[in-house]
Coordinates of C-alpha atoms in Angstrom, one line a residue:
Chain A
X1 CA 16.4 25.4 1.9
X2 CA 17.7 25.5 5.3
X3 CA 17.2 22.4 7.3
X4 CA 15.2 24.4 9.8
X5 CA 12.9 25.8 7.3
X6 CA 10.1 23.8 8.8
X7 CA 10.5 25.4 12.1
X8 CA 7.5 27.3 13.5
X9 CA 6.9 28.6 16.9
X10 CA 4.4 25.8 17.5
X11 CA 7.1 23.3 16.9
X12 CA 9.5 24.8 19.5
X13 CA 9.2 21.6 21.6
X14 CA 10.6 19.4 18.8
X15 CA 13.8 21.3 19.2
X16 CA 14.4 21.7 23.0
X17 CA 17.5 20.5 24.6
X18 CA 17.2 16.8 25.8
X19 CA 17.8 17.6 29.5
X20 CA 15.0 20.2 29.4
X21 CA 12.7 17.8 27.6
X22 CA 13.5 14.9 30.1
X23 CA 12.5 17.2 33.1
X24 CA 9.3 18.1 31.4
X25 CA 8.7 14.3 30.7
X26 CA 9.4 13.4 34.3
X27 CA 7.1 16.0 35.6
X28 CA 4.2 15.0 33.3
X29 CA 4.8 11.3 33.9
X30 CA 4.5 11.7 37.7
X31 CA 1.3 13.7 37.2
X32 CA -0.3 11.1 34.7
X33 CA 0.6 8.2 37.0
X34 CA -0.9 9.9 40.0
X35 CA -4.0 10.8 37.9
X36 CA -4.4 7.3 36.5
X37 CA -3.9 5.7 40.0
X38 CA -6.5 7.8 41.5
X39 CA -9.2 7.6 38.9
X40 CA -8.8 4.2 37.0
X41 CA -9.4 1.1 39.1
X42 CA -7.5 -1.1 36.5
X43 CA -4.4 0.9 37.0
X44 CA -4.6 1.2 40.8
X45 CA -5.3 -2.4 41.4
X46 CA -2.5 -3.5 39.2
X47 CA 0.0 -1.2 40.8
X48 CA -1.0 -2.2 44.3
X49 CA -0.6 -5.8 43.3
X50 CA 3.0 -5.0 42.6
X51 CA 3.3 -2.8 45.7
X52 CA 3.9 0.3 43.6
X53 CA 2.6 3.8 44.6
X54 CA 2.7 6.9 42.4
X55 CA 5.4 8.3 44.5
X56 CA 7.7 5.6 43.5
X57 CA 8.2 7.2 40.2
X58 CA 11.2 9.4 40.9
X59 CA 13.0 9.2 37.5
X60 CA 12.1 8.5 33.9
X61 CA 13.8 5.1 34.2
X62 CA 11.4 4.2 36.9
X63 CA 8.8 3.8 34.3
X64 CA 9.9 0.3 33.8
X65 CA 8.3 -0.7 37.2
X66 CA 4.8 0.1 35.9
X67 CA 2.7 -2.7 34.5
X68 CA 1.9 -2.8 30.9
X69 CA -1.6 -2.0 29.5
X70 CA -2.8 -4.1 26.5
X71 CA -5.5 -3.9 23.9
X72 CA -7.6 -6.5 25.6
X73 CA -7.7 -4.2 28.7
X74 CA -9.5 -1.7 26.7
X75 CA -12.0 -4.3 25.4
X76 CA -12.7 -5.8 28.8
X77 CA -13.5 -2.3 30.3
X78 CA -15.8 -1.4 27.4
X79 CA -17.1 1.2 27.1
X80 CA -15.9 3.7 29.7
X81 CA -14.0 1.7 32.3
X82 CA -10.7 3.3 31.3
X83 CA -11.9 6.9 31.6
X84 CA -10.0 8.9 34.2
X85 CA -12.2 12.0 33.9
X86 CA -15.9 12.6 34.7
X87 CA -18.1 12.3 31.7
X88 CA -18.9 16.1 32.0
X89 CA -15.4 16.8 31.1
X90 CA -15.2 14.5 28.2
X91 CA -16.1 16.3 25.1
X92 CA -15.4 13.8 22.4
X93 CA -15.5 10.1 21.9
X94 CA -14.0 8.1 19.1
X95 CA -14.0 4.3 18.6
X96 CA -12.0 1.7 16.5
X97 CA -13.5 -0.1 13.7
X98 CA -13.8 -3.2 15.9
X99 CA -13.6 -6.0 13.4
X100 CA -14.2 -8.6 16.0
X101 CA -16.7 -8.0 18.8
X102 CA -16.9 -4.7 20.7
X103 CA -14.9 -1.6 19.5
X104 CA -12.3 0.2 21.5
X105 CA -13.6 3.5 22.8
X106 CA -11.3 6.5 23.5
X107 CA -12.1 9.8 25.1
X108 CA -10.8 13.4 25.1
X109 CA -11.3 16.4 27.4
X110 CA -10.9 19.8 25.9
X111 CA -7.3 19.9 26.8
X112 CA -6.8 16.6 25.3
X113 CA -8.2 17.8 22.0
X114 CA -5.9 20.8 22.2
X115 CA -2.9 18.4 22.6
X116 CA -4.1 16.3 19.8
X117 CA -4.4 19.3 17.4
X118 CA -1.1 20.5 18.4
X119 CA 0.7 17.3 17.7
X120 CA -1.2 17.0 14.5
X121 CA -0.2 20.5 13.5
X122 CA 3.5 19.9 14.4
X123 CA 3.3 16.8 12.3
X124 CA 2.3 18.9 9.2
X125 CA 5.0 21.4 10.1
X126 CA 7.6 18.6 10.1
X127 CA 6.5 17.7 6.6
X128 CA 7.3 21.2 5.5
X129 CA 3.6 22.4 5.3
X130 CA 2.4 25.7 6.6
X131 CA -0.1 28.5 6.5
X132 CA -1.2 28.9 2.9
X133 CA -1.1 25.3 2.1
X134 CA -4.3 23.7 1.0
X135 CA -4.8 20.3 2.8
X136 CA -7.2 17.7 1.6
X137 CA -8.1 15.4 4.3
X138 CA -9.3 12.1 2.7
X139 CA -9.3 10.0 5.9
X140 CA -12.6 8.9 6.9
X141 CA -14.5 11.4 9.2
X142 CA -16.4 9.8 11.9
X143 CA -15.5 7.5 14.8
X144 CA -12.2 6.8 13.2
X145 CA -9.7 9.2 14.5
X146 CA -8.0 9.8 11.1
X147 CA -10.3 12.4 9.6
X148 CA -10.9 14.6 12.6
X149 CA -7.4 14.3 13.8
X150 CA -5.8 15.5 10.6
X151 CA -8.6 18.1 10.2
X152 CA -8.0 19.8 13.5
X153 CA -4.2 19.7 13.0
X154 CA -4.3 21.2 9.6
X155 CA -6.6 24.0 10.9
X156 CA -4.5 24.7 13.8
X157 CA -1.5 24.9 11.4
X158 CA -3.5 27.8 9.6
X159 CA -3.7 25.8 6.4
X160 CA -7.0 25.7 4.2
X161 CA -8.7 22.4 5.0
X162 CA -10.7 20.6 2.4
X163 CA -12.6 17.9 4.3
X164 CA -13.5 15.4 1.5
X165 CA -13.3 12.4 3.8
X166 CA -12.9 9.1 2.1
X167 CA -14.7 7.9 -1.0
X168 CA -16.0 9.3 -4.3
X169 CA -12.5 9.2 -5.7
X170 CA -13.1 10.9 -9.0
X171 CA -14.6 13.8 -7.3
X172 CA -11.6 13.9 -4.9
X173 CA -9.3 14.2 -7.9
X174 CA -11.4 16.9 -9.6
X175 CA -11.5 19.0 -6.4
X176 CA -7.7 18.4 -6.0
X177 CA -7.1 19.8 -9.4
X178 CA -9.7 22.6 -9.3
X179 CA -8.8 23.8 -5.8
X180 CA -5.1 23.5 -6.3
X181 CA -4.6 21.1 -3.3
X182 CA -1.1 21.1 -2.2
X183 CA -1.1 18.3 0.3
X184 CA -3.3 15.2 0.8
X185 CA -3.8 13.0 3.9
X186 CA -5.1 9.5 3.5
X187 CA -4.1 5.9 3.7
X188 CA -1.3 5.0 1.3
X189 CA -3.4 2.4 -0.5
X190 CA -6.2 4.9 -1.0
X191 CA -3.6 7.3 -2.6
X192 CA -2.5 4.4 -4.9
X193 CA -6.2 4.1 -6.0
X194 CA -6.2 7.8 -6.6
X195 CA -3.1 7.6 -8.8
X196 CA -5.0 4.9 -10.8
X197 CA -8.1 6.8 -11.2
X198 CA -6.3 10.0 -12.2
X199 CA -4.7 8.1 -15.0
X200 CA -8.0 6.9 -16.2
X201 CA -9.4 10.5 -15.9
X202 CA -6.6 11.8 -18.1
X203 CA -5.2 13.9 -15.1
X204 CA -1.4 13.9 -14.5
X205 CA -1.0 14.4 -10.8
X206 CA 2.6 15.5 -11.4
X207 CA 1.4 18.5 -13.0
X208 CA -0.9 19.7 -10.2
X209 CA 0.3 21.8 -7.4
X210 CA 0.1 18.8 -5.1
X211 CA 3.4 18.4 -3.4
X212 CA 3.0 16.4 -0.2
X213 CA 1.2 13.4 1.1
X214 CA 0.9 12.6 4.7
X215 CA 0.1 9.0 4.8
X216 CA -0.8 6.7 7.7
X217 CA -3.2 4.3 9.4
X218 CA -1.5 1.3 8.0
X219 CA 2.0 0.0 7.5
X220 CA 3.6 0.7 4.2
X221 CA 6.9 0.1 2.6
X222 CA 9.9 2.1 1.3
X223 CA 9.2 0.7 -2.2
X224 CA 5.6 1.9 -2.0
X225 CA 7.0 5.4 -1.2
X226 CA 9.2 5.3 -4.2
X227 CA 6.3 4.3 -6.4
X228 CA 4.0 7.0 -5.0
X229 CA 6.5 9.7 -5.4
X230 CA 7.4 8.7 -8.9
X231 CA 3.9 8.4 -10.1
X232 CA 2.5 11.6 -8.4
X233 CA 5.4 13.8 -8.1
X234 CA 4.8 14.5 -4.5
X235 CA 6.9 13.9 -1.4
X236 CA 5.2 11.1 0.6
X237 CA 5.5 11.3 4.3
X238 CA 4.6 8.6 7.0
X239 CA 2.5 9.7 9.9
X240 CA 2.1 7.4 13.0
X241 CA -0.6 7.3 15.4
X242 CA -3.1 4.9 17.1
X243 CA -6.4 6.0 18.5
X244 CA -5.8 4.4 21.8
X245 CA -2.9 6.9 22.4
X246 CA -4.5 9.9 20.6
X247 CA -5.0 9.3 16.9
X248 CA -2.8 10.5 14.1
X249 CA 0.2 12.6 15.3
X250 CA 2.0 10.4 17.7
X251 CA 5.0 10.6 15.4
X252 CA 5.8 11.7 11.9
X253 CA 8.6 11.9 9.4
X254 CA 10.4 15.3 8.9
X255 CA 11.6 16.5 5.5
X256 CA 14.6 14.2 5.9
X257 CA 12.3 11.3 5.6
X258 CA 14.6 9.2 7.7
X259 CA 12.6 7.8 10.6
X260 CA 9.7 9.2 12.5
X261 CA 10.0 11.7 15.2
X262 CA 7.8 10.9 18.3
X263 CA 6.2 13.8 20.0
X264 CA 8.0 12.8 23.2
X265 CA 6.8 15.7 25.3
X266 CA 3.3 14.0 25.1
X267 CA 4.1 10.3 24.4
X268 CA 6.8 8.5 26.1
X269 CA 8.3 5.7 24.0
X270 CA 10.0 2.5 25.0
X271 CA 11.0 -0.5 22.9
X272 CA 10.6 -3.8 24.5
X273 CA 11.1 -7.4 23.7
X274 CA 7.7 -8.6 22.6
X275 CA 8.1 -11.9 24.3
X276 CA 9.7 -11.0 27.7
X277 CA 8.6 -7.3 28.0
X278 CA 12.1 -6.4 28.8
X279 CA 13.6 -3.1 27.5
X280 CA 15.8 -3.6 24.4
X281 CA 19.2 -2.1 24.2
X282 CA 19.2 1.3 22.3
X283 CA 18.8 0.8 18.7
X284 CA 17.5 -2.8 18.7
X285 CA 14.3 -3.9 17.2
X286 CA 11.3 -4.6 19.5
X287 CA 7.8 -3.7 20.2
X288 CA 6.9 -0.1 20.7
X289 CA 5.4 0.8 24.1
X290 CA 3.9 4.2 24.7
X291 CA 2.8 6.1 27.8
X292 CA 0.6 9.2 27.4
X293 CA 2.3 12.0 29.4
X294 CA -0.6 14.6 29.2
X295 CA -3.9 12.9 28.5
X296 CA -6.6 13.4 31.0
X297 CA -9.7 11.6 29.8
X298 CA -8.1 8.3 29.0
X299 CA -4.5 8.2 30.1
X300 CA -2.6 4.9 29.1
X301 CA 0.5 3.7 31.0
X302 CA 3.1 1.5 29.0
X303 CA 0.6 0.6 26.3
X304 CA 1.8 -2.3 24.1
X305 CA 1.2 -1.1 20.6
X306 CA 1.9 -4.4 18.8
X307 CA 4.1 -2.4 16.5
X308 CA 7.6 -3.6 15.7
X309 CA 10.3 -0.8 15.3
X310 CA 13.6 0.4 16.7
X311 CA 14.9 3.6 17.9
X312 CA 17.2 5.5 15.4
X313 CA 20.4 6.5 17.0
X314 CA 22.2 9.8 16.3
X315 CA 20.8 13.1 15.6
X316 CA 18.5 14.0 12.7
X317 CA 19.6 16.6 10.1
X318 CA 16.4 18.6 10.6
X319 CA 17.7 19.6 14.2
X320 CA 14.7 18.0 16.1
X321 CA 15.9 16.7 19.4
X322 CA 12.9 14.4 19.9
X323 CA 13.8 10.8 19.2
X324 CA 13.1 8.9 16.0
X325 CA 11.7 5.4 15.5
X326 CA 12.2 3.4 12.3
X327 CA 9.1 3.3 10.1
X328 CA 6.7 0.7 11.3
X329 CA 6.7 -1.9 8.6
X330 CA 5.3 -4.6 10.6
X331 CA 2.5 -4.9 13.2
X332 CA 2.6 -8.0 15.4
X333 CA -1.3 -8.3 14.7
X334 CA -0.6 -8.6 10.8
X335 CA 1.7 -11.4 11.2
X336 CA 0.7 -14.7 9.5
X337 CA 2.0 -18.0 10.6
X338 CA 2.3 -20.2 7.5
X339 CA 3.6 -23.7 8.1
X340 CA 5.1 -22.4 11.3
X341 CA 7.0 -19.5 9.6
X342 CA 6.3 -15.9 10.4
X343 CA 5.2 -13.8 7.3
X344 CA 4.2 -10.2 7.0
X345 CA 1.9 -9.0 4.1
X346 CA 4.4 -6.1 3.7
X347 CA 7.1 -8.4 2.6
X348 CA 5.0 -9.5 -0.2
X349 CA 4.4 -5.9 -1.3
X350 CA 8.2 -5.2 -1.1
X351 CA 8.9 -8.1 -3.4
X352 CA 6.3 -7.2 -6.0
X353 CA 7.5 -3.6 -6.0
X354 CA 11.1 -4.4 -6.2
X355 CA 10.7 -7.1 -8.9
X356 CA 8.8 -5.3 -11.5
X357 CA 7.9 -1.9 -10.3
X358 CA 4.4 -3.0 -10.5
X359 CA 1.4 -1.3 -8.8
X360 CA 1.0 -3.5 -5.8
X361 CA -2.6 -4.6 -6.1
X362 CA -2.4 -8.0 -4.6
X363 CA -4.2 -10.2 -2.1
X364 CA -2.9 -13.1 -0.1
X365 CA -5.2 -16.1 0.1
X366 CA -4.4 -18.7 2.7
X367 CA -5.9 -22.1 2.4
X368 CA -5.3 -25.6 3.9
X369 CA -4.9 -28.6 1.6
X370 CA -4.3 -32.0 3.0
X371 CA -3.5 -30.4 6.4
X372 CA -0.8 -28.1 5.0
X373 CA -1.1 -24.5 4.7
X374 CA -1.1 -23.0 1.1
X375 CA -0.2 -19.4 0.3
X376 CA -1.5 -18.0 -2.9
X377 CA -0.7 -14.4 -4.0
X378 CA -3.0 -13.0 -6.5
X379 CA -1.5 -10.2 -8.5
X380 CA -3.2 -8.0 -11.0
X381 CA -1.5 -8.1 -14.3
X382 CA 0.1 -4.9 -15.3
X383 CA 1.8 -4.1 -18.7
X384 CA 5.2 -4.8 -17.1
X385 CA 3.9 -8.3 -16.0
X386 CA 2.3 -9.2 -19.2
X387 CA 4.1 -11.1 -21.9
X388 CA 2.6 -12.2 -25.2
X389 CA 3.7 -15.7 -24.8
X390 CA 2.6 -18.4 -22.5
X391 CA 6.3 -19.2 -21.8
X392 CA 7.0 -15.6 -21.1
X393 CA 4.2 -15.5 -18.6
X394 CA 5.1 -18.6 -16.9
X395 CA 8.7 -17.4 -16.6
X396 CA 7.3 -14.2 -15.0
X397 CA 5.3 -16.2 -12.5
X398 CA 8.3 -18.3 -11.6
X399 CA 10.4 -15.3 -11.1
X400 CA 8.0 -13.7 -8.8
X401 CA 7.5 -16.9 -6.8
X402 CA 11.1 -17.4 -6.4
X403 CA 11.7 -13.9 -5.3
X404 CA 8.9 -14.3 -2.7
X405 CA 10.2 -17.6 -1.5
X406 CA 13.6 -16.1 -1.0
X407 CA 12.2 -13.3 1.2
X408 CA 9.4 -15.2 2.9
X409 CA 11.0 -18.7 3.2
X410 CA 7.6 -20.1 2.4
X411 CA 6.4 -21.7 -1.0
X412 CA 4.1 -19.2 -2.8
X413 CA 1.7 -19.8 -5.7
X414 CA 1.3 -16.8 -7.8
X415 CA -1.8 -16.2 -9.7
X416 CA -2.1 -13.4 -12.2
X417 CA -5.6 -11.9 -12.4
X418 CA -7.2 -9.3 -14.6
X419 CA -6.7 -5.6 -13.8
X420 CA -9.2 -4.0 -11.4
X421 CA -10.5 -7.4 -10.1
X422 CA -8.9 -7.1 -6.6
X423 CA -11.2 -5.0 -4.5
X424 CA -10.0 -1.5 -3.8
X425 CA -9.8 0.0 -0.4
X426 CA -10.7 3.5 0.6
X427 CA -9.4 3.0 4.1
X428 CA -7.0 0.3 5.4
X429 CA -6.4 -2.3 2.8
X430 CA -7.6 -5.8 3.2
X431 CA -4.7 -7.8 2.1
X432 CA -5.2 -11.2 3.5
X433 CA -8.1 -13.7 3.1
X434 CA -7.6 -16.6 5.4
X435 CA -9.8 -19.6 4.5
X436 CA -7.7 -22.0 6.7
X437 CA -10.4 -22.2 9.4
X438 CA -13.4 -23.0 7.3
Chain B
X1 CA 6.3 -6.4 -43.7
X2 CA 5.5 -6.6 -40.0
X3 CA 1.9 -6.8 -38.9
X4 CA 0.8 -5.3 -35.6
X5 CA -1.0 -7.7 -33.4
X6 CA -2.7 -7.0 -30.1
X7 CA -2.5 -9.3 -27.1
X8 CA -4.9 -9.1 -24.1
X9 CA -4.7 -10.8 -20.9
X10 CA -8.0 -12.6 -19.9
X11 CA -8.8 -14.8 -17.0
X12 CA -9.6 -18.4 -17.8
X13 CA -13.3 -18.2 -16.6
X14 CA -16.7 -18.0 -18.3
X15 CA -17.5 -14.6 -19.8
X16 CA -14.0 -13.3 -19.8
X17 CA -13.3 -13.3 -23.4
X18 CA -16.7 -11.5 -24.2
X19 CA -15.8 -8.2 -22.4
X20 CA -12.7 -7.2 -24.5
X21 CA -14.7 -8.3 -27.7
X22 CA -17.7 -6.2 -26.7
X23 CA -15.6 -3.2 -26.0
X24 CA -14.0 -3.5 -29.5
X25 CA -17.4 -4.0 -31.1
X26 CA -18.8 -1.0 -29.4
X27 CA -15.9 1.1 -30.8
X28 CA -16.5 -0.2 -34.3
X29 CA -13.2 -2.1 -34.4
X30 CA -13.3 -5.3 -36.5
X31 CA -11.3 -8.4 -35.3
X32 CA -9.9 -10.0 -38.5
X33 CA -8.1 -12.9 -36.9
X34 CA -8.0 -14.3 -33.4
X35 CA -6.1 -16.9 -31.5
X36 CA -6.4 -17.8 -27.9
X37 CA -3.5 -19.3 -26.1
X38 CA -4.9 -20.8 -22.8
X39 CA -3.4 -22.1 -19.5
X40 CA -5.4 -23.3 -16.6
X41 CA -5.6 -19.9 -15.0
X42 CA -5.6 -17.4 -17.8
X43 CA -5.5 -16.9 -21.6
X44 CA -3.7 -14.7 -23.9
X45 CA -6.1 -13.3 -26.6
X46 CA -4.2 -12.3 -29.7
X47 CA -5.9 -10.3 -32.3
X48 CA -5.4 -8.7 -35.7
X49 CA -7.8 -5.8 -35.8
X50 CA -8.8 -3.2 -38.4
X51 CA -7.2 -0.4 -36.2
X52 CA -4.8 -1.4 -33.7
X53 CA -4.2 2.2 -32.3
X54 CA -7.8 2.8 -31.6
X55 CA -8.2 -0.8 -30.3
X56 CA -5.3 -0.3 -27.9
X57 CA -6.7 3.0 -26.6
X58 CA -10.2 1.8 -26.0
X59 CA -9.0 -1.4 -24.3
X60 CA -6.7 0.4 -22.0
X61 CA -9.4 2.9 -21.2
X62 CA -11.6 0.0 -20.2
X63 CA -8.8 -1.3 -17.8
X64 CA -7.5 -4.2 -20.0
X65 CA -3.9 -4.8 -20.3
X66 CA -3.1 -4.9 -24.0
X67 CA 0.3 -5.5 -25.5
X68 CA 1.4 -4.7 -29.1
X69 CA 3.5 -7.3 -30.8
X70 CA 4.8 -7.7 -34.3
X71 CA 4.1 -10.8 -36.3
X72 CA 4.4 -11.8 -39.9
X73 CA 1.8 -12.7 -42.4
X74 CA 3.1 -15.5 -44.5
X75 CA 1.5 -16.6 -47.8
X76 CA 1.2 -20.5 -48.1
X77 CA 0.1 -22.4 -51.1
X78 CA -3.0 -24.2 -50.4
X79 CA -2.0 -27.8 -51.4
X80 CA -0.2 -30.6 -49.6
X81 CA 3.3 -29.5 -48.7
X82 CA 2.6 -25.8 -48.8
X83 CA 3.3 -25.4 -45.1
X84 CA 6.1 -27.7 -45.2
X85 CA 7.9 -25.6 -47.8
X86 CA 7.7 -22.5 -45.5
X87 CA 8.8 -24.3 -42.4
X88 CA 11.5 -26.1 -44.4
X89 CA 12.9 -22.7 -45.4
X90 CA 13.5 -22.0 -41.7
X91 CA 14.9 -25.4 -40.9
X92 CA 18.3 -25.3 -39.6
X93 CA 18.5 -21.5 -39.3
X94 CA 18.0 -21.4 -35.5
X95 CA 14.9 -19.0 -36.1
X96 CA 12.4 -20.0 -33.4
X97 CA 8.7 -19.8 -33.9
X98 CA 7.0 -18.6 -30.8
X99 CA 3.5 -19.6 -32.1
X100 CA 1.5 -19.5 -35.3
X101 CA -2.0 -19.4 -36.4
X102 CA -4.2 -19.2 -39.5
X103 CA -5.7 -15.9 -40.9
X104 CA -9.2 -17.0 -42.0
X105 CA -9.3 -15.5 -45.4
X106 CA -8.1 -17.2 -48.6
X107 CA -6.5 -15.2 -51.3
X108 CA -7.0 -17.1 -54.6
X109 CA -5.3 -20.4 -54.0
X110 CA -3.2 -19.0 -51.3
X111 CA -3.7 -19.3 -47.5
X112 CA -2.3 -16.9 -44.9
X113 CA -0.6 -17.9 -41.7
X114 CA 0.4 -15.6 -39.0
X115 CA 3.8 -16.3 -37.3
X116 CA 5.4 -14.8 -34.2
X117 CA 9.1 -15.3 -34.3
X118 CA 11.5 -14.5 -31.5
X119 CA 13.5 -12.6 -34.1
X120 CA 11.2 -11.3 -36.8
X121 CA 13.9 -9.6 -38.7
X122 CA 16.0 -12.7 -39.3
X123 CA 12.7 -14.5 -40.2
X124 CA 12.0 -11.8 -42.9
X125 CA 15.4 -12.0 -44.5
X126 CA 15.3 -15.8 -44.5
X127 CA 11.7 -16.1 -45.9
X128 CA 12.3 -13.6 -48.6
X129 CA 15.5 -15.3 -49.7
X130 CA 13.5 -18.5 -50.1
X131 CA 11.0 -16.6 -52.2
X132 CA 8.2 -16.8 -49.8
X133 CA 5.8 -13.9 -50.0
X134 CA 5.1 -11.9 -46.9
X135 CA 1.9 -9.7 -46.7
X136 CA 2.0 -6.1 -45.7
X137 CA -0.7 -4.9 -43.4
X138 CA -2.4 -3.1 -46.2
X139 CA -2.8 -6.1 -48.2
X140 CA -3.8 -8.4 -45.3
X141 CA -6.5 -6.0 -43.9
X142 CA -8.0 -4.9 -47.3
X143 CA -11.5 -6.2 -47.8

């Protein structure tokens, strides 16, 4: 297979020479800054405070003079305060799940939806999918952007879309088998659940035509990818997106599975120091900041994503010229502070997968005893983790606890629990129960 | 000579032993001997059943983690010193007993003990040399 096998006319912008791309980016940046300045009071007042006018953006580097936008700005202006287009031009609204308080509302004009479909479609293309593929969309349909985003992208690609949405897992697997689904879109944890159910139903996913999974909406690890690929016989791709920016399709892995290409003609990426906000040197880790270059209904300037990543240097074997970021393994928002030490749930998952190759059904329980934080990791017992003797089991628990402590630098109590007792997620997994406040 | 035993992981909480037992009962599998090792958080339920293949299949289908292990059924004379004779035969050989429990049926004046050895083959050789009778699974499970 040639490295450009995934090239399609719609993906042409993935391959343009950098200079040409940068000219396009600058033109779009100037337009979106002017549009935001004229229509969104929050942007114009912040720019005026700093003495900046849209005309001051003369090069791409000038983006750094613009103020950041953060998540709370979107909450503070709930519901429509960030809109830059009149309501008559807004044809779609989505909203975040909003675990605390009011959700975050996002808006799209018709051209915005067109952009979204095109980047989602280019994402599928990058994963080697095309017309003739049968794509099952098992992200939730509704206010969440996952379902509809993947849906329109897959339709634009010309694939056959099976809009199962989330849930009813046994039926999902039956349809996957009966329809000959070739690609699935959902959260990686939901696909793990499908793998588990398929085994119970006596269906071997490896024998189905299913060959690709496009997984996103939560951070997942390289170890999880290996587990999924091994147990389902598919190639597992990471898709990145956030509803504030557009939804799924901000970036995606190509068939090389080495970093995520950002669709830079629509989203301008920067990596900054999360503490100081200063640009990081090329290739160094920091927080991803995105500017929407073509959105009309709700443009965002220098939006702090809270996602930690880095630019990958060098060119990708697929030939795409758009830049790549390292897979997002950590979200600032997921970070736990335990006895003053920063811990990410994804580290726990890595250790579990690396130690015993076990299916990562786990939950982190945080409590406070005598004023000290305690971290317990409940792990469902698997045949690999189960020994017939108490000493064997104790050795296993000790081994896991030690491996965790090495990586996390925090003492961890491992508790083995019966299979299928940790609640399964159909959307984003709930990995942490924090009882330290109560 | 080896007997197949099933071990099932159960949480140490009220009601948790019932569910695997009920699953086996519904499948018509008889539990002939049972021994529970418990820790503060969980237990290991070890069983010798009438049909271990069917039992494993049905337990796994119900989501239990079941492990098959090999144990020995050792005949022990039912009088003072009967067990001491068996253990004496192993003394000084370095053969380690992981655990042991009684099989709840008498055969004449003989009792049966189930042993799990770290190295069952070495144990078989040693016990047979000492003239100690090991029961095959056919004998053990016959009604």
